[in-house]
Short mmCIF file of C-alpha atoms and ligand atoms in Angstrom, two decimals:
data_model
loop_
_atom_site.label_atom_id
_atom_site.label_comp_id
_atom_site.label_asym_id
_atom_site.label_seq_id
_atom_site.Cartn_x
_atom_site.Cartn_y
_atom_site.Cartn_z
CA UNK A 4 30.49 -20.29 13.93
CA UNK A 5 27.65 -20.77 16.40
CA UNK A 6 24.92 -18.03 16.34
CA UNK A 7 23.58 -18.80 19.71
CA UNK A 8 26.26 -16.61 21.81
CA UNK A 9 25.79 -13.77 19.55
CA UNK A 10 21.99 -13.82 19.56
CA UNK A 11 22.03 -13.97 23.17
CA UNK A 12 24.37 -11.24 23.81
CA UNK A 13 22.25 -9.23 21.31
CA UNK A 14 19.14 -9.90 23.46
CA UNK A 15 20.55 -8.98 26.48
CA UNK A 16 22.00 -5.62 24.92
CA UNK A 17 18.56 -4.72 23.64
CA UNK A 18 16.64 -5.37 26.76
CA UNK A 19 19.15 -3.20 28.59
CA UNK A 20 18.92 -0.46 26.30
CA UNK A 21 15.27 -0.74 26.29
CA UNK A 22 15.51 -0.26 30.10
CA UNK A 23 17.97 2.42 30.01
CA UNK A 24 15.82 4.51 27.63
CA UNK A 25 12.77 3.44 29.30
CA UNK A 26 11.04 2.12 26.42
CA UNK A 27 10.63 -1.16 28.31
CA UNK A 28 7.08 -1.87 28.82
CA UNK A 29 7.05 -3.07 32.58
CA UNK A 30 4.43 -5.55 33.62
CA UNK A 31 3.56 -5.95 37.12
CA UNK A 32 1.57 -8.99 38.13
CA UNK A 33 -0.42 -8.76 41.53
CA UNK A 34 -1.36 -4.95 42.58
CA UNK A 35 -1.53 -4.98 46.20
CA UNK A 36 0.57 -3.55 49.01
CA UNK A 37 3.96 -4.33 47.16
CA UNK A 38 2.64 -4.11 43.39
CA UNK A 39 0.96 -1.13 43.24
CA UNK A 40 3.67 1.22 44.79
CA UNK A 41 6.13 -0.66 42.76
CA UNK A 42 4.17 0.11 39.68
CA UNK A 43 3.71 3.90 40.59
CA UNK A 44 7.55 4.39 41.03
CA UNK A 45 8.22 2.83 37.76
CA UNK A 46 5.80 4.96 35.77
CA UNK A 47 6.96 8.00 37.64
CA UNK A 48 10.46 7.81 35.91
CA UNK A 49 8.82 7.23 32.74
CA UNK A 50 8.10 3.40 32.28
CA UNK A 51 4.67 2.34 30.74
CA UNK A 52 3.23 -0.26 33.27
CA UNK A 53 0.97 -2.80 32.57
CA UNK A 54 -0.53 -4.18 35.80
CA UNK A 55 -2.14 -7.87 36.08
CA UNK A 56 -4.52 -7.89 39.01
CA UNK A 57 -6.60 -11.06 38.98
CA UNK A 58 -9.23 -8.88 41.41
CA UNK A 59 -11.26 -7.00 38.80
CA UNK A 60 -12.37 -4.27 41.48
CA UNK A 61 -8.60 -3.44 42.31
CA UNK A 62 -7.92 -3.53 38.34
CA UNK A 63 -11.03 -1.19 37.96
CA UNK A 64 -9.74 1.30 40.52
CA UNK A 65 -6.37 1.53 39.26
CA UNK A 66 -7.86 2.14 35.73
CA UNK A 67 -10.11 4.96 37.53
CA UNK A 68 -7.09 6.36 39.23
CA UNK A 69 -8.58 5.23 42.31
CA UNK A 70 -5.99 4.53 45.12
CA UNK A 71 -6.47 1.95 47.60
CA UNK A 72 -2.94 1.26 49.08
CA UNK A 73 -1.81 3.52 51.97
CA UNK A 74 1.87 3.73 50.76
CA UNK A 75 0.63 5.20 47.27
CA UNK A 76 -0.28 8.72 47.19
CA UNK A 77 -3.56 9.35 45.64
CA UNK A 78 -2.39 12.35 43.34
CA UNK A 79 0.68 10.24 42.08
CA UNK A 80 -1.54 7.28 41.08
CA UNK A 81 -4.12 9.76 39.52
CA UNK A 82 -1.35 11.54 37.31
CA UNK A 83 0.40 8.51 36.15
CA UNK A 84 -2.92 6.81 35.17
CA UNK A 85 -4.34 10.10 33.68
CA UNK A 86 -1.04 10.44 31.47
CA UNK A 87 -1.34 6.67 30.26
CA UNK A 88 1.80 5.31 32.29
CA UNK A 89 -0.27 2.88 34.39
CA UNK A 90 -3.04 0.37 33.20
CA UNK A 91 -4.41 -2.69 34.77
CA UNK A 92 -5.87 -5.73 33.31
CA UNK A 93 -7.11 -9.01 34.81
CA UNK A 94 -5.67 -11.38 32.31
CA UNK A 95 -2.17 -12.47 30.95
CA UNK A 96 -3.14 -11.83 27.11
CA UNK A 97 -0.56 -9.15 26.65
CA UNK A 98 2.42 -11.10 28.54
CA UNK A 99 4.57 -11.33 25.23
CA UNK A 100 4.21 -7.46 24.88
CA UNK A 101 5.91 -6.87 28.36
CA UNK A 102 9.94 -6.75 28.47
CA UNK A 103 9.99 -6.93 32.12
CA UNK A 104 7.69 -8.97 34.52
CA UNK A 105 7.72 -8.44 38.10
CA UNK A 106 5.68 -10.97 40.15
CA UNK A 107 4.34 -9.43 43.20
CA UNK A 108 1.68 -12.05 44.25
CA UNK A 109 1.05 -13.35 48.03
CA UNK A 110 3.09 -16.25 49.54
CA UNK A 111 1.01 -17.41 52.42
CA UNK A 112 1.60 -20.64 54.36
CA UNK A 113 -1.01 -23.19 54.72
CA UNK A 114 -2.61 -24.54 57.87
CA UNK A 115 0.70 -26.71 58.74
CA UNK A 116 2.70 -23.64 58.33
CA UNK A 117 4.27 -25.10 55.10
CA UNK A 118 4.99 -22.48 52.17
CA UNK A 119 1.97 -22.30 49.70
CA UNK A 120 3.19 -21.20 46.50
CA UNK A 121 -0.04 -21.63 44.44
CA UNK A 122 0.01 -17.92 43.39
CA UNK A 123 3.79 -17.91 42.17
CA UNK A 124 3.18 -21.35 40.40
CA UNK A 125 0.01 -20.07 38.75
CA UNK A 126 1.40 -16.66 37.63
CA UNK A 127 4.51 -18.40 36.43
CA UNK A 128 2.76 -20.83 34.23
CA UNK A 129 0.67 -18.25 32.66
CA UNK A 130 3.91 -16.37 31.79
CA UNK A 131 5.64 -19.52 30.57
CA UNK A 132 2.80 -20.05 28.01
CA UNK A 133 3.76 -16.74 26.17
CA UNK A 134 7.39 -16.23 27.26
CA UNK A 135 9.36 -14.85 24.27
CA UNK A 136 13.15 -14.24 24.03
CA UNK A 137 14.22 -11.20 25.64
CA UNK A 138 12.36 -11.02 28.39
CA UNK A 139 13.04 -10.59 32.30
CA UNK A 140 10.97 -12.25 35.06
CA UNK A 141 11.62 -11.00 38.47
CA UNK A 142 10.08 -12.35 41.55
CA UNK A 143 9.40 -10.02 44.32
CA UNK A 144 7.32 -12.04 46.57
CA UNK A 145 9.23 -13.21 49.66
CA UNK A 146 10.10 -17.07 49.55
CA UNK A 147 12.42 -19.58 50.52
CA UNK A 148 15.73 -19.98 49.09
CA UNK A 149 15.79 -22.09 45.58
CA UNK A 150 12.09 -20.88 44.63
CA UNK A 151 13.19 -19.38 41.19
CA UNK A 152 15.64 -22.24 40.43
CA UNK A 153 13.77 -25.17 41.71
CA UNK A 154 10.15 -24.11 41.20
CA UNK A 155 9.88 -21.28 38.55
CA UNK A 156 12.94 -22.15 36.14
CA UNK A 157 11.50 -25.44 35.38
CA UNK A 158 8.07 -24.02 34.34
CA UNK A 159 9.48 -21.13 32.57
CA UNK A 160 11.80 -23.51 30.52
CA UNK A 161 8.51 -25.80 29.50
CA UNK A 162 8.36 -22.89 27.17
CA UNK A 163 11.26 -24.24 25.11
CA UNK A 164 13.41 -21.18 25.69
CA UNK A 165 16.75 -21.44 27.91
CA UNK A 166 17.26 -19.11 31.05
CA UNK A 167 20.43 -16.94 30.48
CA UNK A 168 20.21 -17.67 26.57
CA UNK A 169 16.83 -16.60 25.79
CA UNK A 170 15.30 -14.93 28.86
CA UNK A 171 16.38 -13.81 32.57
CA UNK A 172 15.25 -14.67 35.94
CA UNK A 173 15.86 -12.82 38.89
CA UNK A 174 14.65 -12.39 42.46
CA UNK A 175 14.80 -9.16 44.02
CA UNK A 176 12.88 -9.05 47.57
CA UNK A 177 10.65 -6.41 48.05
CA UNK A 178 11.19 -4.63 51.66
CA UNK A 179 8.79 -2.12 51.87
CA UNK A 180 7.75 -1.14 55.21
CA UNK A 181 4.29 0.03 55.04
CA UNK A 182 3.50 3.40 56.83
CA UNK A 183 7.08 4.29 57.08
CA UNK A 184 7.42 7.65 55.85
CA UNK A 185 11.21 7.89 55.83
CA UNK A 186 12.08 4.82 54.03
CA UNK A 187 10.19 3.98 50.95
CA UNK A 188 10.56 1.71 47.93
CA UNK A 189 12.85 4.64 46.21
CA UNK A 190 15.23 5.11 49.18
CA UNK A 191 15.55 1.40 50.72
CA UNK A 192 18.43 -0.49 49.47
CA UNK A 193 17.16 -3.16 46.89
CA UNK A 194 18.80 -6.90 47.06
CA UNK A 195 19.10 -8.46 43.31
CA UNK A 196 20.25 -11.96 42.64
CA UNK A 197 19.72 -13.66 39.24
CA UNK A 198 19.67 -17.28 38.33
CA UNK A 199 22.90 -16.56 36.36
CA UNK A 200 25.21 -13.37 35.50
CA UNK A 201 23.14 -12.07 32.78
CA UNK A 202 19.99 -12.09 34.82
CA UNK A 203 21.81 -10.46 37.41
CA UNK A 204 23.12 -7.84 35.26
CA UNK A 205 19.86 -6.99 33.33
CA UNK A 206 17.60 -7.10 36.68
CA UNK A 207 20.38 -4.75 38.12
CA UNK A 208 19.98 -2.35 35.24
CA UNK A 209 16.21 -2.57 35.70
CA UNK A 210 16.21 -1.58 39.63
CA UNK A 211 18.69 0.81 39.40
CA UNK A 212 16.35 3.19 37.18
CA UNK A 213 14.18 3.59 40.08
CA UNK A 214 15.92 2.45 43.46
CA UNK A 215 19.15 4.60 44.76
CA UNK A 216 21.10 1.62 45.92
CA UNK A 217 20.74 -1.85 44.30
CA UNK A 218 22.92 -4.73 46.13
CA UNK A 219 23.58 -7.35 43.81
CA UNK A 220 24.39 -10.77 45.27
CA UNK A 221 25.61 -13.86 43.46
CA UNK A 222 22.38 -15.92 43.18
CA UNK A 223 18.74 -15.59 43.44
CA UNK A 224 19.12 -18.15 46.19
CA UNK A 225 20.99 -15.59 48.20
CA UNK A 226 18.63 -12.86 47.69
CA UNK A 227 16.09 -15.32 48.72
CA UNK A 228 17.69 -16.43 52.01
CA UNK A 229 18.59 -12.45 52.62
CA UNK A 230 14.86 -11.41 52.83
CA UNK A 231 13.78 -14.46 55.07
CA UNK A 232 16.84 -13.99 57.17
CA UNK A 233 15.69 -10.18 57.66
CA UNK A 234 12.18 -10.98 58.71
CA UNK A 235 13.73 -13.86 60.89
CA UNK A 236 16.07 -11.58 62.65
CA UNK A 237 12.97 -9.51 63.36
CA UNK A 238 10.63 -12.17 64.58
CA UNK A 239 13.40 -13.92 66.82
CA UNK A 240 14.26 -10.31 68.54
CA UNK A 241 10.56 -9.42 69.10
CA UNK A 242 9.96 -12.78 70.57
CA UNK A 243 13.21 -12.04 72.68
CA UNK A 244 11.56 -9.14 74.28
CA UNK A 245 8.10 -10.70 74.30
CA UNK A 246 9.67 -13.58 76.65
CA UNK A 247 11.47 -10.63 78.65
CA UNK A 248 8.09 -9.09 79.21
CA UNK A 249 6.19 -12.36 80.63
CA UNK A 250 9.43 -12.67 82.87
CA UNK A 251 9.22 -9.16 83.97
CA UNK A 252 5.41 -9.73 84.72
CA UNK A 253 6.42 -12.50 86.97
CA UNK A 254 9.08 -10.37 88.52
CA UNK A 255 6.83 -7.57 89.11
CA UNK A 256 9.14 -5.20 87.00
CA UNK A 257 8.07 -2.59 84.32
CA UNK A 258 9.52 -4.28 80.89
CA UNK A 259 9.39 -0.76 79.24
CA UNK A 260 11.63 0.89 81.96
CA UNK A 261 14.22 -1.91 81.70
CA UNK A 262 14.16 -1.90 77.76
CA UNK A 263 14.58 2.02 77.74
CA UNK A 264 17.50 1.74 79.97
CA UNK A 265 19.04 -1.22 78.07
CA UNK A 266 18.77 0.86 74.87
CA UNK A 267 20.68 3.57 76.19
CA UNK A 268 23.66 1.57 75.48
CA UNK A 269 25.03 3.23 72.23
CA UNK A 270 26.53 -0.04 70.94
CA UNK A 271 25.89 -3.90 70.80
CA UNK A 272 22.00 -3.59 71.23
CA UNK A 273 19.09 -2.65 69.01
CA UNK A 274 15.62 -1.53 70.11
CA UNK A 275 12.79 -4.11 69.80
CA UNK A 276 9.57 -3.68 71.86
CA UNK A 277 7.16 -6.22 73.04
CA UNK A 278 3.43 -6.28 72.23
CA UNK A 279 0.35 -8.14 71.67
CA UNK A 280 2.14 -10.67 69.08
CA UNK A 281 3.25 -10.13 65.50
CA UNK A 282 0.86 -9.62 62.38
CA UNK A 283 0.82 -8.68 58.78
CA UNK A 284 2.03 -10.87 55.93
CA UNK A 285 5.60 -11.07 56.46
CA UNK A 286 6.92 -11.44 60.08
CA UNK A 287 4.34 -14.36 61.03
CA UNK A 288 4.86 -16.29 57.91
CA UNK A 289 8.16 -15.67 56.03
CA UNK A 290 10.49 -17.25 59.03
CA UNK A 291 8.48 -20.36 58.42
CA UNK A 292 9.34 -20.58 54.79
CA UNK A 293 12.94 -20.89 55.75
CA UNK A 294 12.08 -23.15 58.65
CA UNK A 295 10.37 -25.56 56.06
CA UNK A 296 13.30 -25.71 53.66
CA UNK A 297 15.72 -26.38 56.23
CA UNK A 298 13.71 -29.44 56.96
CA UNK A 299 14.51 -30.63 53.41
CA UNK A 300 18.14 -30.57 54.49
CA UNK A 301 17.39 -32.50 57.81
CA UNK A 302 18.16 -29.34 59.37
CA UNK A 303 16.33 -27.77 62.39
CA UNK A 304 16.02 -23.87 62.90
CA UNK A 305 15.23 -23.81 66.45
CA UNK A 306 15.35 -20.04 66.77
CA UNK A 307 12.61 -19.78 64.17
CA UNK A 308 10.13 -22.49 65.96
CA UNK A 309 10.81 -21.10 69.35
CA UNK A 310 10.06 -17.14 68.25
CA UNK A 311 6.94 -18.31 66.35
CA UNK A 312 5.72 -20.15 69.49
CA UNK A 313 6.51 -17.24 71.78
CA UNK A 314 5.20 -14.78 69.34
CA UNK A 315 1.78 -16.88 68.62
CA UNK A 316 1.34 -17.10 72.64
CA UNK A 317 1.20 -13.15 73.13
CA UNK A 318 -2.41 -12.78 72.36
CA UNK A 319 -3.43 -15.42 75.16
CA UNK A 320 -1.14 -13.56 77.59
CA UNK A 321 -2.97 -10.26 76.42
CA UNK A 322 -6.20 -11.83 77.44
CA UNK A 323 -4.74 -13.26 80.52
CA UNK A 324 -3.79 -9.73 82.06
CA UNK A 325 -7.15 -8.52 80.66
CA UNK A 326 -8.85 -10.90 83.02
CA UNK A 327 -6.72 -9.85 85.81
CA UNK A 328 -7.43 -6.34 85.34
CA UNK A 329 -11.18 -7.14 85.21
CA UNK A 330 -10.87 -9.37 88.37
CA UNK A 331 -9.46 -6.43 90.06
CA UNK A 332 -12.53 -4.65 89.62
CA UNK A 333 -14.71 -7.57 90.57
CA UNK A 334 -15.92 -8.04 86.86
CA UNK A 335 -15.92 -11.65 85.37
CA UNK A 336 -14.52 -11.56 81.95
CA UNK A 337 -17.82 -13.58 80.90
CA UNK A 338 -19.83 -10.49 81.86
CA UNK A 339 -17.62 -7.64 80.76
CA UNK A 340 -17.65 -5.25 77.98
CA UNK A 341 -14.23 -4.20 76.50
CA UNK A 342 -13.14 -2.00 73.85
CA UNK A 343 -10.19 -3.04 71.59
CA UNK A 344 -8.21 0.18 70.45
CA UNK A 345 -6.33 -0.71 67.22
CA UNK A 346 -6.75 -3.52 65.27
CA UNK A 347 -4.48 -3.26 62.55
CA UNK A 348 -1.34 -5.18 62.87
CA UNK A 349 1.01 -2.12 63.25
CA UNK A 350 0.39 1.69 64.08
CA UNK A 351 -0.72 4.07 61.19
CA UNK A 352 -1.76 1.34 58.38
CA UNK A 353 -4.94 -0.49 57.61
CA UNK A 354 -3.62 -3.91 56.88
CA UNK A 355 -5.23 -6.16 59.57
CA UNK A 356 -4.25 -9.57 57.98
CA UNK A 357 -2.78 -11.82 60.74
CA UNK A 358 -3.15 -9.07 63.12
CA UNK A 359 -3.08 -10.40 66.48
CA UNK A 360 -5.99 -8.19 67.54
CA UNK A 361 -8.12 -10.94 65.83
CA UNK A 362 -6.94 -13.62 68.03
CA UNK A 363 -7.05 -11.54 71.30
CA UNK A 364 -11.01 -10.61 70.15
CA UNK A 365 -11.60 -14.31 69.44
CA UNK A 366 -10.09 -15.33 72.65
CA UNK A 367 -12.15 -12.54 74.53
CA UNK A 368 -15.44 -13.63 72.72
CA UNK A 369 -14.88 -17.20 73.48
CA UNK A 370 -14.61 -16.06 77.27
CA UNK A 371 -18.27 -14.49 76.95
CA UNK A 372 -16.96 -11.02 76.87
CA UNK A 373 -18.92 -8.41 74.62
CA UNK A 374 -16.31 -6.91 72.34
CA UNK A 375 -16.25 -3.66 70.40
CA UNK A 376 -13.28 -2.05 68.64
CA UNK A 377 -12.27 1.03 67.23
CA UNK A 378 -9.58 1.48 64.55
CA UNK A 379 -9.04 4.80 62.82
CA UNK A 380 -8.02 3.18 59.65
CA UNK A 381 -10.01 -0.04 59.57
CA UNK A 382 -13.68 0.44 59.25
CA UNK A 383 -14.82 -3.31 59.33
CA UNK A 384 -13.37 -6.68 59.79
CA UNK A 385 -14.44 -10.12 58.73
CA UNK A 386 -12.56 -13.02 59.21
CA UNK A 387 -13.05 -16.70 61.05
CA UNK A 388 -16.25 -15.81 62.67
CA UNK A 389 -15.25 -12.32 63.69
CA UNK A 390 -17.41 -9.67 62.26
CA UNK A 391 -16.97 -6.42 63.60
CA UNK A 392 -17.53 -2.63 62.51
CA UNK A 393 -15.20 0.01 64.05
CA UNK A 394 -17.18 2.06 66.73
CA UNK A 395 -16.50 5.62 67.03
CA UNK A 396 -13.93 6.75 69.99
CA UNK A 397 -16.53 8.97 71.59
CA UNK A 398 -15.11 10.13 74.86
CA UNK A 399 -18.57 10.42 76.50
CA UNK A 400 -19.02 6.67 75.86
CA UNK A 401 -15.55 5.32 77.06
CA UNK A 402 -16.67 5.09 80.45
CA UNK A 403 -19.22 2.47 79.15
CA UNK A 404 -16.60 -0.09 78.73
CA UNK A 405 -15.04 -2.11 81.84
CA UNK A 406 -11.69 -2.21 80.16
CA UNK A 407 -10.02 -0.61 76.84
CA UNK A 408 -7.32 -2.71 75.51
CA UNK A 409 -4.59 -0.82 73.36
CA UNK A 410 -3.54 -3.26 70.84
CA UNK A 411 -2.58 -0.85 68.08
CA UNK A 412 -0.71 2.44 68.87
CA UNK A 413 -2.11 4.58 65.93
CA UNK A 414 -0.90 7.97 66.18
CA UNK A 415 -3.91 9.77 65.71
CA UNK A 416 -5.68 8.57 68.71
CA UNK A 417 -6.20 10.95 71.81
CA UNK A 418 -4.53 8.83 74.43
CA UNK A 419 -4.88 11.63 76.91
CA UNK A 420 -8.57 11.73 76.20
CA UNK A 421 -8.88 7.83 76.31
CA UNK A 422 -6.87 7.87 79.73
CA UNK A 423 -9.26 10.53 80.89
CA UNK A 424 -12.32 8.94 80.24
CA UNK A 425 -11.74 5.14 80.49
CA UNK A 426 -12.46 3.10 83.60
CA UNK A 427 -9.37 1.20 83.32
CA UNK A 428 -6.99 0.44 80.13
CA UNK A 429 -4.68 -2.55 79.38
CA UNK A 430 -1.85 -0.91 77.28
CA UNK A 431 -0.13 -3.42 75.28
CA UNK A 432 2.31 -0.90 73.50
CA UNK A 433 3.21 1.58 75.99
CA UNK A 434 1.25 4.40 74.17
CA UNK A 435 0.02 5.90 77.50
CA UNK A 436 3.90 6.53 78.48
CA UNK A 437 4.16 10.14 80.18
CA UNK A 438 0.40 10.76 80.80
CA UNK A 439 0.79 10.03 84.48
CA UNK A 440 -2.50 7.87 84.45
CA UNK A 441 -3.22 5.70 87.38
CA UNK A 442 -5.85 3.74 85.55
CA UNK A 443 -3.47 1.79 83.08
CA UNK A 444 -2.22 -1.66 83.20
CA UNK A 445 0.79 -2.02 81.15
CA UNK A 446 1.46 -5.35 79.28
N1 NAD B 16 2.89 -6.11 52.57
C1 NAD B 16 4.17 -5.81 52.85
O1 NAD B 16 4.48 -5.10 53.61
C2 NAD B 16 5.28 -6.72 52.26
C3 NAD B 16 6.61 -6.37 52.39
C4 NAD B 16 7.40 -6.98 51.69
C5 NAD B 16 7.27 -8.23 51.09
N2 NAD B 16 5.86 -8.53 50.70
C6 NAD B 16 5.86 -9.58 50.13
O2 NAD B 16 5.34 -9.47 48.84
C7 NAD B 16 4.31 -10.31 48.22
C8 NAD B 16 3.03 -9.76 48.07
O3 NAD B 16 2.65 -9.16 49.23
P1 NAD B 16 1.40 -8.18 49.38
O4 NAD B 16 1.26 -7.68 50.72
O5 NAD B 16 1.56 -7.00 48.10
O6 NAD B 16 -0.07 -8.91 48.92
P2 NAD B 16 -1.55 -8.19 48.32
O7 NAD B 16 -2.39 -9.62 48.96
O8 NAD B 16 -1.60 -6.84 48.95
O9 NAD B 16 -1.28 -8.15 46.83
C9 NAD B 16 -1.19 -9.28 46.09
C10 NAD B 16 -2.15 -9.05 45.10
O10 NAD B 16 -1.98 -9.85 43.83
C11 NAD B 16 -3.23 -10.52 43.60
N3 NAD B 16 -2.95 -11.74 42.92
C12 NAD B 16 -3.10 -12.83 43.42
N4 NAD B 16 -3.00 -13.96 42.57
C13 NAD B 16 -3.10 -13.24 41.41
C14 NAD B 16 -3.00 -13.93 39.92
N5 NAD B 16 -2.65 -15.15 39.94
N6 NAD B 16 -2.76 -12.85 39.13
C15 NAD B 16 -2.84 -11.71 39.23
N7 NAD B 16 -2.94 -11.00 40.51
C16 NAD B 16 -2.88 -11.75 41.40
C17 NAD B 16 -4.18 -10.35 44.51
O11 NAD B 16 -5.38 -10.13 44.11
C18 NAD B 16 -3.46 -9.04 45.13
O12 NAD B 16 -4.04 -7.81 44.95
C19 NAD B 16 4.19 -11.27 49.26
O13 NAD B 16 5.07 -12.46 49.10
C20 NAD B 16 4.80 -10.86 50.68
O14 NAD B 16 5.31 -11.62 51.71
C21 NAD B 16 4.88 -7.98 51.32
#
C-alpha cells in the first residue's frame, strides 16, 4: 500500500489539531498596517506569534510592547508581548518552527503601473529554504489572480516538498479599513481560497479561530480576484463621483447637494463621495494589478484605466480651483501663502502613503506658492522633494494664509474655528457643511 495518502492525511489532521488547540506557532512576516493587528488578534485568542519584520526599529518596538499602528490598541499589544505571546525578529532563522506562516508584505506598483512582487518573492524564497512538511503558508498581501499558483508555488516547491501532500498554500486577502471603529480584523468577513482542497480546509480552520465569518472560495485565484475586484469597485465609483464633480463645476451646481439628494433613494444606489483623489496602499494600486494581469490575456480592463486616469487628475483640479479662489481675491498663486489642512490619505489615520495631498502640495510649490500643512496625525512628511513639518493650527495665525485647503477631513479639527479665522477656504471634503460659512469654496 502507498504510504503517501495516509502520511499526508496525518499531516493535515495534525496541523488542524494544533490550530484548534492553539498550540500552532504562527509566523507573521511583515508587521505593518496589516501584519501587526493580525498578530495581536491571533495572540489575544492564545496563539504564540513570532513576527518577522525586516525593519529593526519596528521589531524592537514590538519586543518592547511599543505600538506604532493606529488600529492596534497600545494596551493590548503591551499585554500580549508582556505575556510572551508576541515576539519579533528581523531574520528568517525560525521558519521551520512555525506551523502557519502568514505573509503581510507590501505589494507596490513600479513606475509603469506594473505589479512589483519583489517582497512576496523574497519572503517566499526565504520560506522555501526551510519549508518542512505540515506547514501552511498563507498570503494576505493584495495581488493579482494567479500569484499563489504561478509565482509562490514554484518557489516553494523548489524545497522538494509538494503542495497538498506535504504543505498547504492559501490566499486570504486582508480587508482591514484603517481607522474604521465598527469593522475590525475580527468582525470583517474573511475570504479564503486554497491552491487545493486541503489547503482550503486548513486555512479555513486557521482563520476561523479569530474571525467571526470565514468565506471559503474554490481557489486561491478566486480569492485573489475577489480582493482586487473589491478595490476596483471602489476606485471606479469614486472616479464616477469625481467626474460628476468636475461636471457640476462646469454646470455651476453643488455636487454635494446633488449626491446627498441622490443617496436618499433607498435602493439601487450606494454612497460614494468626491474628493482630492485617492491614496493609501490599496485603491490607487490594486486595480492596476488586475489591469496588468488582464493584459496577459489580451484583455483590456477599460473601467480600471479610466478610473485611474480620473482619480489621478483630481489633485490638478484642486490646484485649479485654488488658483481660481486666489484670483478672485486678486492674489497670484505664485505669491500666495497656503495652508493644507490634512495630509493623510483619509480621515482619522496617520498613513500618508500615496496621499493626493502630496501631489497637491507639489503642484502648488511648482506654481511658486508658499505651502505649509497641518495634520493632527502626521507630524512630518518627506517624499520626492516635499519635506515639511506639521504647523500648529493656531486660530490667531489662520488669517495669515491667503487660502486654507481642506484636503483630509479629520474629525478632531475644529472646522468652526477654521471658518471663523481663515480668509478663505477651499473645502475638498465638504467638512464645513452646516457651518453657514460665506468664505468657503467647495471642490
Ligand atoms: N494598509 C491597508 O489598509 C491594507 C488593507 C488591506 C490590504 N493591504 C495589503 O496588505 C499588504 C501589506 O500592506 P501594509 O499596509 O501592511 O504594508 P506596511 O508597509 O504597513 O507593512 C509591511 C511590512 O512588511 C515589512 N517587510 C517588507 N519586506 C519584508 C521582508 N522581506 N521581511 C520581513 N518584513 C518585510 C516592512 O518593513 C513593513 O513593516 C499589501 O499587499 C497591501 O496592499 C493593506
